[in-house]
mmCIF file of N, CA and C in Angstrom:
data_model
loop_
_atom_site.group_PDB
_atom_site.id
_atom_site.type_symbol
_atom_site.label_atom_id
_atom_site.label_comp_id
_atom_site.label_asym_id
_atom_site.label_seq_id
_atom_site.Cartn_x
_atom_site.Cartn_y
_atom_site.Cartn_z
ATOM 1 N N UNK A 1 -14.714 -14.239 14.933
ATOM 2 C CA UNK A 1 -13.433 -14.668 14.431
ATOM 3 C C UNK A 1 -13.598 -15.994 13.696
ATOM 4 N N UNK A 2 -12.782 -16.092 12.473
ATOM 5 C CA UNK A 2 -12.734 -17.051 11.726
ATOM 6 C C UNK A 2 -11.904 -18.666 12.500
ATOM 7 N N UNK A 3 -12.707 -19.501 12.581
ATOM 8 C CA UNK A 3 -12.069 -20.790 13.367
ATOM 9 C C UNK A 3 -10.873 -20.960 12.330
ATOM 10 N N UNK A 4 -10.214 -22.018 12.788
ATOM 11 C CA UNK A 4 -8.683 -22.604 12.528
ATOM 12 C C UNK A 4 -9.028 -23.763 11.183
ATOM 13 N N UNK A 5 -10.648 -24.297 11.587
ATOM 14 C CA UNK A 5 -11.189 -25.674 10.549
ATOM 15 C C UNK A 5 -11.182 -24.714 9.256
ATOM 16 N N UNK A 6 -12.360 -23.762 8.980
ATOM 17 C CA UNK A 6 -12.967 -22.899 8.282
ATOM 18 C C UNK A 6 -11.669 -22.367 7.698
ATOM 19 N N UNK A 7 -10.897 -21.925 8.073
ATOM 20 C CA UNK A 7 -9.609 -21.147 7.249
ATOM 21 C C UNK A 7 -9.172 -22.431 6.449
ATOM 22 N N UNK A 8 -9.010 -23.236 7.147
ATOM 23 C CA UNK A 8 -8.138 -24.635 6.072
ATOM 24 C C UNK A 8 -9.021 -24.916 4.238
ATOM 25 N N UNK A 9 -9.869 -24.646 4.722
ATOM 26 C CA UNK A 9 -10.900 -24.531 3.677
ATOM 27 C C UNK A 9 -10.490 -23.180 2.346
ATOM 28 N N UNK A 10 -10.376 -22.306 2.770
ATOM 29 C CA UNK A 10 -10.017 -21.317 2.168
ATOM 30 C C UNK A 10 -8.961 -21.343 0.971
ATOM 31 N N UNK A 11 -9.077 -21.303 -0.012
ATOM 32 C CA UNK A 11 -7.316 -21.419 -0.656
ATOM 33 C C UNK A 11 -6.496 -20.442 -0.869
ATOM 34 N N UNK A 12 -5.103 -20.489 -1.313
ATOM 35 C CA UNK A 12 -4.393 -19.720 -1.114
ATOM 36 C C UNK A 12 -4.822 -18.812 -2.303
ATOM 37 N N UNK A 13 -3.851 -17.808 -2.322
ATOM 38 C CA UNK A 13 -3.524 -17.245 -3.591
ATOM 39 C C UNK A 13 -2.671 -17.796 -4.768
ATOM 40 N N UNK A 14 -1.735 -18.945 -4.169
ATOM 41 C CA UNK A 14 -1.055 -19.467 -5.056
ATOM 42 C C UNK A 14 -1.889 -20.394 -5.887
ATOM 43 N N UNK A 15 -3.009 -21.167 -5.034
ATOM 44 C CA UNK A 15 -4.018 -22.117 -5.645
ATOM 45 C C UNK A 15 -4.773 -21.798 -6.452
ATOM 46 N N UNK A 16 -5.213 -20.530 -6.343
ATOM 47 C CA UNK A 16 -6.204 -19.956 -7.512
ATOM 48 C C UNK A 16 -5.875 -19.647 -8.407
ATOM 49 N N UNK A 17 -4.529 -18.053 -8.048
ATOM 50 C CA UNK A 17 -3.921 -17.882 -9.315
ATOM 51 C C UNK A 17 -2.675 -18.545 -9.890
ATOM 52 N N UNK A 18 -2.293 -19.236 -9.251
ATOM 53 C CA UNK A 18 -0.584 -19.570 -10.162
ATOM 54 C C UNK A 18 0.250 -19.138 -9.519
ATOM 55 N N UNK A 19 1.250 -19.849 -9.705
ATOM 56 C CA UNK A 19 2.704 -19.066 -9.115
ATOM 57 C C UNK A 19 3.258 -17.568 -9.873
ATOM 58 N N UNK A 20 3.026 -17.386 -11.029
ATOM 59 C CA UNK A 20 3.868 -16.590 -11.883
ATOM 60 C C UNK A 20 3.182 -15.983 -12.715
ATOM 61 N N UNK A 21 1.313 -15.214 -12.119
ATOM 62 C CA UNK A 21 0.672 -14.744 -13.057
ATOM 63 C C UNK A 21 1.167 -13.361 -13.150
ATOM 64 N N UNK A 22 1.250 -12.872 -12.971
ATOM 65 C CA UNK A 22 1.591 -11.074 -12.546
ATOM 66 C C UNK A 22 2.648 -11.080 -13.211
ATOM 67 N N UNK A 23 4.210 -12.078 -13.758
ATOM 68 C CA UNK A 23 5.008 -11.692 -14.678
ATOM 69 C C UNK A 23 4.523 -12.228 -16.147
ATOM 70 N N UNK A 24 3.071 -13.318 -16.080
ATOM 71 C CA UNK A 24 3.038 -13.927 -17.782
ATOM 72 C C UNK A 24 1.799 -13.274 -18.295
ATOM 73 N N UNK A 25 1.169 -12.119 -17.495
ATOM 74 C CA UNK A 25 0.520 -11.221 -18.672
ATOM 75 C C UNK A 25 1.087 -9.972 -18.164
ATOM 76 N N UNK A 26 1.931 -9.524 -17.473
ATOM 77 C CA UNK A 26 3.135 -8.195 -17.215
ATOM 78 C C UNK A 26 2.320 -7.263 -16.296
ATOM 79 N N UNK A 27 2.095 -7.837 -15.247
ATOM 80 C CA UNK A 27 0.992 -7.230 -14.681
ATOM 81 C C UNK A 27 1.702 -6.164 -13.531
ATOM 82 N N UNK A 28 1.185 -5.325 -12.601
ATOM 83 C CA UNK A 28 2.284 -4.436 -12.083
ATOM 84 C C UNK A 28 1.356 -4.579 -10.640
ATOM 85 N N UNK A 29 2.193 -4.374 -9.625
ATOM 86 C CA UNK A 29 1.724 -3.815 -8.463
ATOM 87 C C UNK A 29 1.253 -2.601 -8.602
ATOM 88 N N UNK A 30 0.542 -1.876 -7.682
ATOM 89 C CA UNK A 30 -0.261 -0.366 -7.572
ATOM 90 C C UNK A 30 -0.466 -0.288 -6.645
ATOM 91 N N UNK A 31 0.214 0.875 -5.999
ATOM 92 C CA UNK A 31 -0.155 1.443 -4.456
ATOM 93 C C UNK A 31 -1.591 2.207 -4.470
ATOM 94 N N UNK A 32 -2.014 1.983 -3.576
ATOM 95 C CA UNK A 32 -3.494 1.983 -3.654
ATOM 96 C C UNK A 32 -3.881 2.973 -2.214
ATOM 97 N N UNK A 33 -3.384 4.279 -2.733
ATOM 98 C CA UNK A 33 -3.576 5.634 -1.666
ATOM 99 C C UNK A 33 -4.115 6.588 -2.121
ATOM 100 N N UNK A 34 -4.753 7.340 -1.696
ATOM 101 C CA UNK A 34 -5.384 8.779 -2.336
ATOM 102 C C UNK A 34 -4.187 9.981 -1.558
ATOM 103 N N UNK A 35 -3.605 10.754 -2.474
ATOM 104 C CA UNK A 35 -3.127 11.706 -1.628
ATOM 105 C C UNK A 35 -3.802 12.734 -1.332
ATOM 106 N N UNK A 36 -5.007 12.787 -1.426
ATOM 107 C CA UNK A 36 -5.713 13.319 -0.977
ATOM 108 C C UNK A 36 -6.231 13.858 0.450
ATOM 109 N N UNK A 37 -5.790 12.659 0.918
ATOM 110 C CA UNK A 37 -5.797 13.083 2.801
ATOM 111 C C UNK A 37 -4.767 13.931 3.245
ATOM 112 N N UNK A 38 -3.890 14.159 2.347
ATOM 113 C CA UNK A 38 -3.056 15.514 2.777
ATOM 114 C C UNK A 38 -3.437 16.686 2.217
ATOM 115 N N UNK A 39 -4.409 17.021 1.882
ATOM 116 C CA UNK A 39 -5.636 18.020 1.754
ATOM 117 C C UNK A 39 -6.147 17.967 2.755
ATOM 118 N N UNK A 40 -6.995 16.695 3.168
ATOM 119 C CA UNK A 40 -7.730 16.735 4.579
ATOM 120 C C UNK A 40 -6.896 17.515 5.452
ATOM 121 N N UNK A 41 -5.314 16.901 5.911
ATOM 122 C CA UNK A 41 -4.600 17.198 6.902
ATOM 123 C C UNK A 41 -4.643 18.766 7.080
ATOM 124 N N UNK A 42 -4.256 19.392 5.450
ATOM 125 C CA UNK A 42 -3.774 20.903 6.013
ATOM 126 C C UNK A 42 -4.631 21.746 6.187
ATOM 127 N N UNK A 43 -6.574 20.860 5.847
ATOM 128 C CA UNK A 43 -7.420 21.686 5.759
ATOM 129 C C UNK A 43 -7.664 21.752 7.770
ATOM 130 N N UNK A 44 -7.682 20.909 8.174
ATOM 131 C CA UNK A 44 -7.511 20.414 9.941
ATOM 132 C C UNK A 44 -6.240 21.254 10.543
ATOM 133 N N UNK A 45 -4.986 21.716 9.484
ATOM 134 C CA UNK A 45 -4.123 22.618 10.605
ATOM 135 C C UNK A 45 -4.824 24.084 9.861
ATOM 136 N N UNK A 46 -5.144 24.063 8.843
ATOM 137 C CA UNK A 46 -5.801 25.671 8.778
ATOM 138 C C UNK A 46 -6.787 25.878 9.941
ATOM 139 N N UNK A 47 -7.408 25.015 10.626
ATOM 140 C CA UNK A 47 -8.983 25.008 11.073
ATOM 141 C C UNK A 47 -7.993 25.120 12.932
ATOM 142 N N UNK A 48 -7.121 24.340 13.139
ATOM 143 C CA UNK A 48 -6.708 24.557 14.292
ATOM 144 C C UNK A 48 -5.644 26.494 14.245
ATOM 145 N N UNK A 49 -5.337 26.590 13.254
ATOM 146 C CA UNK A 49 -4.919 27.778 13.130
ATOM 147 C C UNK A 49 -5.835 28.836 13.299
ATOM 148 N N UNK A 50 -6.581 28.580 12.838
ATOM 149 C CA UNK A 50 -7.932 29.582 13.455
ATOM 150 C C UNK A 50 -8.649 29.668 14.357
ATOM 151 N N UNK A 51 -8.541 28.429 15.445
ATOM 152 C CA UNK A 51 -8.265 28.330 16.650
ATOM 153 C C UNK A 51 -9.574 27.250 17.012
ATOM 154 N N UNK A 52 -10.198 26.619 16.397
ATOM 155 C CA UNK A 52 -10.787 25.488 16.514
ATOM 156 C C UNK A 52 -10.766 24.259 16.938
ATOM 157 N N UNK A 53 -11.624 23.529 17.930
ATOM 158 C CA UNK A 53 -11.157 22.417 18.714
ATOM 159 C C UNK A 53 -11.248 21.634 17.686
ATOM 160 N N UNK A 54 -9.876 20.357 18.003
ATOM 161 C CA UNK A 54 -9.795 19.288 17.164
ATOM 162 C C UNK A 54 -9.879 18.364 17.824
ATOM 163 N N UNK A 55 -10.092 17.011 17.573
ATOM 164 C CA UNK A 55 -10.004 15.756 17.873
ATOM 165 C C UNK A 55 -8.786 15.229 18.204
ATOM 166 N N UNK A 56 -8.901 14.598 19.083
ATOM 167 C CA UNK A 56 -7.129 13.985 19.551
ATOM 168 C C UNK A 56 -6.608 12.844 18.152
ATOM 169 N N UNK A 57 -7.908 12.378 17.179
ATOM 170 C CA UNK A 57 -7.079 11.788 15.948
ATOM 171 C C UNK A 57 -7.091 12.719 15.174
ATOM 172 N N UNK A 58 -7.453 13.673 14.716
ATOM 173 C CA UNK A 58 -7.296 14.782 13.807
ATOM 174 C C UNK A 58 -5.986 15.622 14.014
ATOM 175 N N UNK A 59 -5.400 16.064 15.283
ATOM 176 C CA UNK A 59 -4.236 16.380 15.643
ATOM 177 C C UNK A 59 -3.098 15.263 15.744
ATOM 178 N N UNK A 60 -3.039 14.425 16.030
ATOM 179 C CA UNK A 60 -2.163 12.969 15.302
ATOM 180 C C UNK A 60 -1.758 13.209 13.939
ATOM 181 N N UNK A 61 -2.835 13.057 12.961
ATOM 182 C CA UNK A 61 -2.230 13.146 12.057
ATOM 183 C C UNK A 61 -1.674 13.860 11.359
ATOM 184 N N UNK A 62 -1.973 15.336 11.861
ATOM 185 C CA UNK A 62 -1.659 16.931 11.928
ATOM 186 C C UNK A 62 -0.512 17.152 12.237
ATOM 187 N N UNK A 63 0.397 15.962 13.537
ATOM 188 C CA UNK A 63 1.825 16.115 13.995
ATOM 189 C C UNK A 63 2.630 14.828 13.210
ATOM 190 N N UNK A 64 1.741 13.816 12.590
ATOM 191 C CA UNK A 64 2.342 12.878 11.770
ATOM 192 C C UNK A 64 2.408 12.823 10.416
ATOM 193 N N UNK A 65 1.885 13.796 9.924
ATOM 194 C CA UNK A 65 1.522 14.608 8.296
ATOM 195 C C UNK A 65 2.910 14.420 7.485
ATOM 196 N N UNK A 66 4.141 14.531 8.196
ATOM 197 C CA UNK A 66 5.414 14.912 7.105
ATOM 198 C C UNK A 66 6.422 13.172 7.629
ATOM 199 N N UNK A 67 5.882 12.033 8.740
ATOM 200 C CA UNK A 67 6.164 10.971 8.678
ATOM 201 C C UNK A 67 5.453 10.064 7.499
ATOM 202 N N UNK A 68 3.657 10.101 7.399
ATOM 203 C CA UNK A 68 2.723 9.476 6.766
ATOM 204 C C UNK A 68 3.627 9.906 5.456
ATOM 205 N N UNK A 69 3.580 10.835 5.084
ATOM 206 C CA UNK A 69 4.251 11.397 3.670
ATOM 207 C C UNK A 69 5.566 10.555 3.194
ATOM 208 N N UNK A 70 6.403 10.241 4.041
ATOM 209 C CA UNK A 70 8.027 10.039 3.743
ATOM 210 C C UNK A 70 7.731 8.253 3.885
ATOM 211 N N UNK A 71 7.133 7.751 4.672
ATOM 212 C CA UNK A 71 6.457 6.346 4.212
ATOM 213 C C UNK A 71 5.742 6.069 3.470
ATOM 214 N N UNK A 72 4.642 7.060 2.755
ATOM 215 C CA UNK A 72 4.109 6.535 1.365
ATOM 216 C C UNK A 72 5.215 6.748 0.138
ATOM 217 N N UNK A 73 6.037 7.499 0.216
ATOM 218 C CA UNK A 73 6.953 7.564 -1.111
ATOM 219 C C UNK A 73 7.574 6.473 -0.547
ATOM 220 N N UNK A 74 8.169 6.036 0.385
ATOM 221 C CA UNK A 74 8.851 4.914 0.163
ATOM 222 C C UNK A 74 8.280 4.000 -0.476
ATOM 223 N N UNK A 75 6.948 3.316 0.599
ATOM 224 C CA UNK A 75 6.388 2.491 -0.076
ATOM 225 C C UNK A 75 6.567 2.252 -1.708
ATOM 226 N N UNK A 76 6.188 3.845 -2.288
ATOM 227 C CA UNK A 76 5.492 3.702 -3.606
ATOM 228 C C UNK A 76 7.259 3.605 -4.403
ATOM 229 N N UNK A 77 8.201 4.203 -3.496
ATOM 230 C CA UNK A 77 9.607 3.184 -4.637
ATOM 231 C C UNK A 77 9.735 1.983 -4.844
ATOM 232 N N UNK A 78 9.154 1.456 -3.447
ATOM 233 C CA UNK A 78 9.713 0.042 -3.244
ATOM 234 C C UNK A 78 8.889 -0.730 -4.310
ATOM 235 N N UNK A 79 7.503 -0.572 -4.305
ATOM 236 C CA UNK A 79 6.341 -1.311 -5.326
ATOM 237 C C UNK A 79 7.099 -0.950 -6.462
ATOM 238 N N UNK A 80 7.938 0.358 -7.004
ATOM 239 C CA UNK A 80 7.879 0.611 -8.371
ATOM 240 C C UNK A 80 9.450 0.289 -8.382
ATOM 241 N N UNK A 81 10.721 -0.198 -7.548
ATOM 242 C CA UNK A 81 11.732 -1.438 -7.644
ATOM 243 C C UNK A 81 10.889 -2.859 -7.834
ATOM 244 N N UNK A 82 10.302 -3.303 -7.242
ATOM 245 C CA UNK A 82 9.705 -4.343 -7.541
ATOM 246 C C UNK A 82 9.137 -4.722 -8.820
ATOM 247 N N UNK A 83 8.375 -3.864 -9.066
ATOM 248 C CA UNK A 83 7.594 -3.960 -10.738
ATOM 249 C C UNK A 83 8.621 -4.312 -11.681
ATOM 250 N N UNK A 84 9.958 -2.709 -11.385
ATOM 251 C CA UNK A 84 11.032 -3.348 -12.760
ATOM 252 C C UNK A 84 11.685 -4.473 -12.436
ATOM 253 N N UNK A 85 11.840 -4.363 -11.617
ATOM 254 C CA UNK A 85 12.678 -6.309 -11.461
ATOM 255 C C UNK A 85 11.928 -7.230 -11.952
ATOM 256 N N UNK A 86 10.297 -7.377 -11.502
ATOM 257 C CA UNK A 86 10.085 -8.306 -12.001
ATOM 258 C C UNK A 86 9.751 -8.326 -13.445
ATOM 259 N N UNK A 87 9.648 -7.189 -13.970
ATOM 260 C CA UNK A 87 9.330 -7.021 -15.644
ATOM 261 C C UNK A 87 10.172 -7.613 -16.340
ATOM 262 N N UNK A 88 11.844 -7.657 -15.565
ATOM 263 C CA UNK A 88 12.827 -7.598 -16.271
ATOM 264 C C UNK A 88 13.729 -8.527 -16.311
ATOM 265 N N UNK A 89 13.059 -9.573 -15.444
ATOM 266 C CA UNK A 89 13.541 -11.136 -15.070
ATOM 267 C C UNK A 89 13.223 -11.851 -16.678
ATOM 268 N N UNK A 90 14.347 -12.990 -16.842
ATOM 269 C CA UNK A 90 13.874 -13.458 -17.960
ATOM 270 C C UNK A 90 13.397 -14.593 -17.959
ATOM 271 N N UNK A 91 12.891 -15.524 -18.813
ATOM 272 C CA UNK A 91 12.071 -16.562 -18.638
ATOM 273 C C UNK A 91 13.134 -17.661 -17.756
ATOM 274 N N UNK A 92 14.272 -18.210 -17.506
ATOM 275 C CA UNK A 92 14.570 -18.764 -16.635
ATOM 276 C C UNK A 92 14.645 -18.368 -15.338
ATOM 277 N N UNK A 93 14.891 -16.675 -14.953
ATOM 278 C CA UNK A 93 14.587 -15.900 -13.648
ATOM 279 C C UNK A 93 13.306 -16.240 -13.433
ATOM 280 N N UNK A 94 12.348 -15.963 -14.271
ATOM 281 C CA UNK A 94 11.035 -16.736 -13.811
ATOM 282 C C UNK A 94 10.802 -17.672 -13.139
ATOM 283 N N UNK A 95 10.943 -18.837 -13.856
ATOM 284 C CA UNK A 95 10.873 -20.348 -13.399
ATOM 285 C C UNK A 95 11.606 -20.440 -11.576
ATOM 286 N N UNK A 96 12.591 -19.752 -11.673
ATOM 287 C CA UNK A 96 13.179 -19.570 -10.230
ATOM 288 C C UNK A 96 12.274 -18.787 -9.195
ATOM 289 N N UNK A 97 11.648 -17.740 -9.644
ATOM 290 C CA UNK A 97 11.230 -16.903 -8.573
ATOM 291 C C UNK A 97 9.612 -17.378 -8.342
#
């Protein structure tokens, strides 16, 4: 674990990049998921359908498949409300936010 001294050292994100880089070259958030693991998932309920032992995390996500789903679309509205707001702030909304 990282000590309490050693972190002070570290800088922020605000220190490196700026307060307001991501609206002064129009830069966007990106959810950063493969939906691909819901391939994995239904390939794991085909495989228990055929009557194959699964893993107690492989069946988790097999009964959490249609929650994981309805929280990544959220997520991915909320990042893509965010983006247009901030695209769409104008240079004094800037200076504020």
């Amino acid at each position: 674990m990282v000590s309490a001294v050693s972190q002070k050292k570290i800088p922020t994100w605000r220190e490196v990049i700026g307060e307001s880089v991501l609206i002064e070259y129009k830069l966007k958030f990106a959810l950063n998921f493969s939906y691909d693991i819901f391939d994995v998932i239904n390939e794991g309920q085909q495989f228990e359908y055929l009557g194959f032992a699964l893993s107690p995390t492989i069946r988790m996500a097999i009964m959490r498949k249609d929650q994981l789903f309805r929280d990544v679309e959220c997520v991915s509205k909320m990042v893509d409300r965010y983006n247009d707001i901030v695209l769409n702030l104008s240079t004094p909304e800037v200076n504020v936010f």
